[in-house]
Coordinates of C-alpha atoms in Angstrom, one line a residue:
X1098 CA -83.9 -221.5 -111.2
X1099 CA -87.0 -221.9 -108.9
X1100 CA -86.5 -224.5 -105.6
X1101 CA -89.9 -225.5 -105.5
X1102 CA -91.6 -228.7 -106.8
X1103 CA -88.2 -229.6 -108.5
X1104 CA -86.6 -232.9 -108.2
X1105 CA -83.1 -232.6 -106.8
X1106 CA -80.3 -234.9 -106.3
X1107 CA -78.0 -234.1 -103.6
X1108 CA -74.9 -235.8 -103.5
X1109 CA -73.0 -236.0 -100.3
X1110 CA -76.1 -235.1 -98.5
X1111 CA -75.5 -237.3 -95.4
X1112 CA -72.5 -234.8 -94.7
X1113 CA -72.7 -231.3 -92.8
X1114 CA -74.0 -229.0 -95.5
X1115 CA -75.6 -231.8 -97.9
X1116 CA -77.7 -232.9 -95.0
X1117 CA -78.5 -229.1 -94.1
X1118 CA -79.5 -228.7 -97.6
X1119 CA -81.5 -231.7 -97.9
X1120 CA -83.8 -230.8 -94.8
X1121 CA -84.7 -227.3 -95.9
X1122 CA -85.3 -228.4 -99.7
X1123 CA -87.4 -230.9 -98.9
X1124 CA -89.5 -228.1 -97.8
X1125 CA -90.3 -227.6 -101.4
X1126 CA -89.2 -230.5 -103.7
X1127 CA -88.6 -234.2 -104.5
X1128 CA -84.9 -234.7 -102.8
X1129 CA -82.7 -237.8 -103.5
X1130 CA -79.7 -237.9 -101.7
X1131 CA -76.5 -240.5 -101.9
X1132 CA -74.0 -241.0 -99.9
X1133 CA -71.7 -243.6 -99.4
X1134 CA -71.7 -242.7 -95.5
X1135 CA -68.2 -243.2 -95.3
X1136 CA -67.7 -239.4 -94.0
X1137 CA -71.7 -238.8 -93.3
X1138 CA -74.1 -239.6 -90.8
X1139 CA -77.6 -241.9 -91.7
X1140 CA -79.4 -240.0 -89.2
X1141 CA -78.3 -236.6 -90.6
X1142 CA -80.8 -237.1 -93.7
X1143 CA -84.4 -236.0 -93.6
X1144 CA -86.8 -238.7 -93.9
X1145 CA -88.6 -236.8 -96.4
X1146 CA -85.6 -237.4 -98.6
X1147 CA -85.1 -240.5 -100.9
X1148 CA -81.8 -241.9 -100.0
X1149 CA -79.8 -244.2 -102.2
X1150 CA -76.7 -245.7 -100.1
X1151 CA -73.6 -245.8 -103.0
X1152 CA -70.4 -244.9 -103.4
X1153 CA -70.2 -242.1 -106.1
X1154 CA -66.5 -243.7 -107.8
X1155 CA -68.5 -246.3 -108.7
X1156 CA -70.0 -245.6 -112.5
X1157 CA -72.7 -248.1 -111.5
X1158 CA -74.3 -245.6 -108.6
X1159 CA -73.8 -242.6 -110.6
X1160 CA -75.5 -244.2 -113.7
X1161 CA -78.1 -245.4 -111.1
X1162 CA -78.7 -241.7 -109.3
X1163 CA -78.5 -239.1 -112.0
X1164 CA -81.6 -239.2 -113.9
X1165 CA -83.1 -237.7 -117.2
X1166 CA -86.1 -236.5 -114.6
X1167 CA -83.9 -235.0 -112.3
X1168 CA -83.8 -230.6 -112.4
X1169 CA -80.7 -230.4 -111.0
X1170 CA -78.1 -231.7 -109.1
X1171 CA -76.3 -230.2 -105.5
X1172 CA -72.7 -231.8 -105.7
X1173 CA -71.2 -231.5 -101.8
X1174 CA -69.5 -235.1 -102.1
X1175 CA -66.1 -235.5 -101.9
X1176 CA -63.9 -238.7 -101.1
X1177 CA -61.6 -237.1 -99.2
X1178 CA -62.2 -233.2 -97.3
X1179 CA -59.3 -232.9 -95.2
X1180 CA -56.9 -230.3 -96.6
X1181 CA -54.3 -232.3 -94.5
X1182 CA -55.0 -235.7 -96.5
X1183 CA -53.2 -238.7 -95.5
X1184 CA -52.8 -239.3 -99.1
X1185 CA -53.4 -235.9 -101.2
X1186 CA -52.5 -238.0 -104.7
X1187 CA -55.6 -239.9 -104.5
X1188 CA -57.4 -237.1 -103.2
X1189 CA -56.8 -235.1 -106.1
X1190 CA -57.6 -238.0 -108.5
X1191 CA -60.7 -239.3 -107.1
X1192 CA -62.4 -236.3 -106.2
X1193 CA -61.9 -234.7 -109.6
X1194 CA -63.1 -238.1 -111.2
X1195 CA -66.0 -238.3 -109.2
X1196 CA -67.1 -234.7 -110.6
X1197 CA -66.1 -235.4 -114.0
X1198 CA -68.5 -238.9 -113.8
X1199 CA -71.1 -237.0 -112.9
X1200 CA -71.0 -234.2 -115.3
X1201 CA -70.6 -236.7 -118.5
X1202 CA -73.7 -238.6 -116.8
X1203 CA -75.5 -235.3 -116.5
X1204 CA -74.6 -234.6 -119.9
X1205 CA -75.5 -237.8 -121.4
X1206 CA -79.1 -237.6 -120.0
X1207 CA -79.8 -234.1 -120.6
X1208 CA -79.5 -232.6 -117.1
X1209 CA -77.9 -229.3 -117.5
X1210 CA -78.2 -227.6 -113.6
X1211 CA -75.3 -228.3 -111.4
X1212 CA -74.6 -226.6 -107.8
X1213 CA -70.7 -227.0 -106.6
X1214 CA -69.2 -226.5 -103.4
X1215 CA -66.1 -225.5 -103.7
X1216 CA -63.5 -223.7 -100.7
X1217 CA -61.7 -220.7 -99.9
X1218 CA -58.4 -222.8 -100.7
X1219 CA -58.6 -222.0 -104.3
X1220 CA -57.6 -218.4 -103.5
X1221 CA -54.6 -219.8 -102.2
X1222 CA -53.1 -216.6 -99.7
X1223 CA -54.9 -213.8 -101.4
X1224 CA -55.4 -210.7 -99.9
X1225 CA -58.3 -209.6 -98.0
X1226 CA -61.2 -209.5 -98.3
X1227 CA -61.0 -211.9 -101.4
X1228 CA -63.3 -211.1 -104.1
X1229 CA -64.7 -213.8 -106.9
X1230 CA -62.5 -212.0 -109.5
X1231 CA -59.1 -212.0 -107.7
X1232 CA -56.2 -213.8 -109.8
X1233 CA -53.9 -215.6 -110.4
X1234 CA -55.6 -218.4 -108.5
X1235 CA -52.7 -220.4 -106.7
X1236 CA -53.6 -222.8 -104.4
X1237 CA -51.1 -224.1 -102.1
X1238 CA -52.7 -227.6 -100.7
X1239 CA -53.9 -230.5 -102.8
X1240 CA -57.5 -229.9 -101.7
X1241 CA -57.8 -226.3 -103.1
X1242 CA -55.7 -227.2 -106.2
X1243 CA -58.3 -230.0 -106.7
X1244 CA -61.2 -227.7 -106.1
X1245 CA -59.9 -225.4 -109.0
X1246 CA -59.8 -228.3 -111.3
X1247 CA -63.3 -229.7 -110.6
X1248 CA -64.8 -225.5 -110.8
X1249 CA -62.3 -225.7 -114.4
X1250 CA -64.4 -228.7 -115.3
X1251 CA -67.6 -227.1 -114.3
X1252 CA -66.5 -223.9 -117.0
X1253 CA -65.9 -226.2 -119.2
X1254 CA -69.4 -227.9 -119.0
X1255 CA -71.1 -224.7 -118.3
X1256 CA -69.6 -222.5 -121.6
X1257 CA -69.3 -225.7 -124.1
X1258 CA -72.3 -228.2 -123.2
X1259 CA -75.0 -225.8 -122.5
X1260 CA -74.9 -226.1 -118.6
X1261 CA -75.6 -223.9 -116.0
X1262 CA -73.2 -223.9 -113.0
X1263 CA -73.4 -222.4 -109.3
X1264 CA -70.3 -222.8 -107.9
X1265 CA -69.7 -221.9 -104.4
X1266 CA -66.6 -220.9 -102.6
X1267 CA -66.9 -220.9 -98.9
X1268 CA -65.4 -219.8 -95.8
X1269 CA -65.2 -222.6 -92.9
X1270 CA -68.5 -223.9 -92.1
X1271 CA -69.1 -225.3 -88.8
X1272 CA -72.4 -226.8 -87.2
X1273 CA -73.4 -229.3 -84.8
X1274 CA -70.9 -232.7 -86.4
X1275 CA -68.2 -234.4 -84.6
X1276 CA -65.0 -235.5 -86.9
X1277 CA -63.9 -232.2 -88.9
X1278 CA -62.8 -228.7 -88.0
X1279 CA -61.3 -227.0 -85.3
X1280 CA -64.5 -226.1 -83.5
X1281 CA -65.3 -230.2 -82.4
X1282 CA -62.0 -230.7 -82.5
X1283 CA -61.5 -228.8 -79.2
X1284 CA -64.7 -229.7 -77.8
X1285 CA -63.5 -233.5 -78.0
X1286 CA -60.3 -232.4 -77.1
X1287 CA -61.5 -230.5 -73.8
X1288 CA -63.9 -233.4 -73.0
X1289 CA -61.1 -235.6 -72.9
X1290 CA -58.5 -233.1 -70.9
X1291 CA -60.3 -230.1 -69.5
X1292 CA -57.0 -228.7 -68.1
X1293 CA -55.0 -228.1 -71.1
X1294 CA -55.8 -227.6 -74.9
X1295 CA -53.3 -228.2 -77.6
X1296 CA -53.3 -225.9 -80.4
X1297 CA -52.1 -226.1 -83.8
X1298 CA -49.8 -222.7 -84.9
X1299 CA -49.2 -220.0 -82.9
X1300 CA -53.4 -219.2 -82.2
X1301 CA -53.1 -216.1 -84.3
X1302 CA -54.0 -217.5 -87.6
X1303 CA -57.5 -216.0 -88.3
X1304 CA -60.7 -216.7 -91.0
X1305 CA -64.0 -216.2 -91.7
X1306 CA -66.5 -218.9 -90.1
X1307 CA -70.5 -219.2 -91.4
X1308 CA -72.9 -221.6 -89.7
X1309 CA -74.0 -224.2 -92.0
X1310 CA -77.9 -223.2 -91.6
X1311 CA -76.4 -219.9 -93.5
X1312 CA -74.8 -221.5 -95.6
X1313 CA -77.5 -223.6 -97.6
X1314 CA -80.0 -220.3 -97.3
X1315 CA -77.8 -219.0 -99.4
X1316 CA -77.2 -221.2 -101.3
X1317 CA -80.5 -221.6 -102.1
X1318 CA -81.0 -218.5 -102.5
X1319 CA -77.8 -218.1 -105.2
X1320 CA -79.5 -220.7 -107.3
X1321 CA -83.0 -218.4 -107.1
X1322 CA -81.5 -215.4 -107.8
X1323 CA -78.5 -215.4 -109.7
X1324 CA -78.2 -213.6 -113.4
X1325 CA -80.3 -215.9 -115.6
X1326 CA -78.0 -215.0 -119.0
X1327 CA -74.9 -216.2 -117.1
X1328 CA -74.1 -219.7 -117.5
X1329 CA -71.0 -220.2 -114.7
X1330 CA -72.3 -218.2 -111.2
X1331 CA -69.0 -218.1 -108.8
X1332 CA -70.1 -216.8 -105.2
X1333 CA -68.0 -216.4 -101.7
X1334 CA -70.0 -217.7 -99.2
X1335 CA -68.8 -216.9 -95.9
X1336 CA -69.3 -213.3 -92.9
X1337 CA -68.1 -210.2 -93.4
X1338 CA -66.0 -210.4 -90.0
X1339 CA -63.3 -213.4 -88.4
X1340 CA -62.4 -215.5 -85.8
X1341 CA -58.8 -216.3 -84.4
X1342 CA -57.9 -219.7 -83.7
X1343 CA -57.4 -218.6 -79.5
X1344 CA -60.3 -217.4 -79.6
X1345 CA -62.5 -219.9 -80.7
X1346 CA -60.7 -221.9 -77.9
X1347 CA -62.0 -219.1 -75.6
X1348 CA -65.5 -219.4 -76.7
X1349 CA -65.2 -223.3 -76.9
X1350 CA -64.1 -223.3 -73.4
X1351 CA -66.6 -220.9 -71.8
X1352 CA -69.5 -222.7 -73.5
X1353 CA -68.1 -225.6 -71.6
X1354 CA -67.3 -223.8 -68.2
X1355 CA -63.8 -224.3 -68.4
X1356 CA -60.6 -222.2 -68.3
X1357 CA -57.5 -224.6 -69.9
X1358 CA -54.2 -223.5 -70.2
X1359 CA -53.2 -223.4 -74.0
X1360 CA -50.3 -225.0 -75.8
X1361 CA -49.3 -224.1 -79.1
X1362 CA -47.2 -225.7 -81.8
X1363 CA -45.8 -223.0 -82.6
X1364 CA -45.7 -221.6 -86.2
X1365 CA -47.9 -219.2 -88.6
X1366 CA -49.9 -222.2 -89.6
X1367 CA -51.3 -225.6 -88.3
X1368 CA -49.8 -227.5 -91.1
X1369 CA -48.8 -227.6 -94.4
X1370 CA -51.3 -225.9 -97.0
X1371 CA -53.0 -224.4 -94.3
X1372 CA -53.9 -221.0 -95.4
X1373 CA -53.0 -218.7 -92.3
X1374 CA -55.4 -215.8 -92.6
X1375 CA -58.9 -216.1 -94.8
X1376 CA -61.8 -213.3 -95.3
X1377 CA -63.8 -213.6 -98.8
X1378 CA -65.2 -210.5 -99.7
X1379 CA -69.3 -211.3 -100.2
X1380 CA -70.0 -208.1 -102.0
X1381 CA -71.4 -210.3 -105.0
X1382 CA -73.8 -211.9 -102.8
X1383 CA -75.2 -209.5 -100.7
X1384 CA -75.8 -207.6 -104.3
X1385 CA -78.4 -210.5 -104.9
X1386 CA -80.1 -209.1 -101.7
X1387 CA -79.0 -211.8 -99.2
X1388 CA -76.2 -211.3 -96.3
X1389 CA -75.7 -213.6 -93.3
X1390 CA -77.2 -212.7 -90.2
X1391 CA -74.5 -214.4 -88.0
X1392 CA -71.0 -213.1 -87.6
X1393 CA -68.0 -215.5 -87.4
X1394 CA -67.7 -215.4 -83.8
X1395 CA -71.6 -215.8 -83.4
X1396 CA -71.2 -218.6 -86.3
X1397 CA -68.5 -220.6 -84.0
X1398 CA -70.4 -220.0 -80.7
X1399 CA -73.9 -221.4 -82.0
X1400 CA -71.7 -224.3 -83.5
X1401 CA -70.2 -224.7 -80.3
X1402 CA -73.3 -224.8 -77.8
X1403 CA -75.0 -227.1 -80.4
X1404 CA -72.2 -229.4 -79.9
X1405 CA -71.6 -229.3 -76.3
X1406 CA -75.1 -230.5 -76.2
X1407 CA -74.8 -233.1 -78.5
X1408 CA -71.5 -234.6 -76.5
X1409 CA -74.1 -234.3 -73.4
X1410 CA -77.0 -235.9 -74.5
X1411 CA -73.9 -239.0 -75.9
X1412 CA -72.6 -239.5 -72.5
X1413 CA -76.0 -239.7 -70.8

């Protein structure tokens, strides 16, 4: 599929990688984004993009966004990320709803492109480097089990109701946004105590982390160049190397000028369903010609910097 002069819904899109997406398609296309902004930012979304404020569990705003003129939709919305949920029941339900509302209003209007991000959790603890073939898939959080549902709906749709499907499994993302992920998690937590950081697990667990300006290239560039005979496209999206949880605290703390003693929980894991060690093979993708040009430690450190500013320019 080309991604220019195509009109593109991007659901999510005030959050980390919807918003990243939405500013560099915009480039090129007609971008509507919706968000309910309960997890996403306002000021995250491009002005060139047409927003629509809703909440996508309502049949109403889905009805309302997804369009017979649309040429595809980019589904990053979830109701609930957190692979620690508060509440992983209605997690599983309302995320997998959301996706199956969309894919029935898709289907009823005759849109048949649909771009997924999915996660790393569906692998479950694989070995590594993972590759896009590996089974049996066993999860074991409520987030990746719900990933695998809603990428089992998307084969569904993809082999029986003509669509065509990009679904992306990713390594950790990081980028400049407070309020998810252990990279502004210890930023906030060494703004707040720059003598001592608490750390969840023993520091050794260890995964792949891809800045989220890498992430929608390729994206982008998965949707341009992937096998037009195939109907369901499953990509990694992540780095080729790994961080350790210590030492993202070490580069958190030197982009801040600090040295904090560490204290750790204690354990092979920060909590349950926490996958202790990740690295997704990418073969697949670089075979379409695109690799990341940032490692996971160069990933984490540009995240980092990006946010130490951003907590400077909020205190001034």
């Amino acid at each position: 599929m080309k991604l220019t002069d195509s009109r593109l819904l991007v659901t999510g899109g005030a959050g980390l990688v919807g918003s990243e997406l939405a500013e560099q398609l915009t480039v090129d296309n007609d971008v509507v984004v919706v968000d309910d902004l309960s997890n996403g930012i306002r000021d995250s979304i491009p002005d060139a993009a047409e927003f629509y404020e809703g909440d996508l569990t309502d049949p109403e705003t889905v009805d309302e966004v997804i369009t017979a003129d649309l040429d595809a939709v980019i589904h990053c919305a979830a109701a609930d990320k957190y692979v620690d949920s508060d509440d992983p029941r209605a997690q599983f339900e309302t995320n997998g709803e959301m996706t199956y509302d969309i894919v029935e209003r898709m289907d009823e209007v005759g849109v048949r492109n649909i771009a997924f991000t999915s996660s790393s959790t569906v692998y479950g603890e694989a070995p590594r480097p993972t590759p896009e073939d590996f089974a049996p898939l066993e999860p074991i959080s409520i987030y990746g089990a719900a990933k695998l549902s809603e990428e089992s709906l998307l084969s569904v749709y993809a082999h029986s109701h003509d669509f065509t499907v990009w679904n992306f499994r990713f390594a950790n993302v990081v980028g400049q946004r407070f309020g998810a992920g252990v990279v502004p998690d210890f930023v906030e937590k060494l703004e707040a105590d720059p003598e001592t950081l608490t750390i969840l697990g023993d520091g050794r667990q260890e995964k792949s982390y891809m800045h989220v300006t890498e992430c929608a290239e390729a994206i982008q560039h998965v949707m341009e160049h992937a096998p037009e005979h195939t109907s369901m496209h499953t990509y990694n999206l992540g780095t080729r190397t790994t961080t350790s949880v210590d030492r993202i605290a070490d580069i958190v703390s030197e982009e801040m000028g600090l040295d904090p003693d560490y204290e750790h929980t204690g354990g092979d894991r920060g909590w349950t369903g926490d996958v202790p060690k990740m690295r997704l093979s990418i073969e697949k993708l670089a075979a379409l010609g695109w690799e990341p040009s940032l490692s996971s430690d160069e990933s984490v450190r540009r995240a980092a910097a990006d946010l130490v500013d951003a907590l400077e320019d909020r205190d001034q």
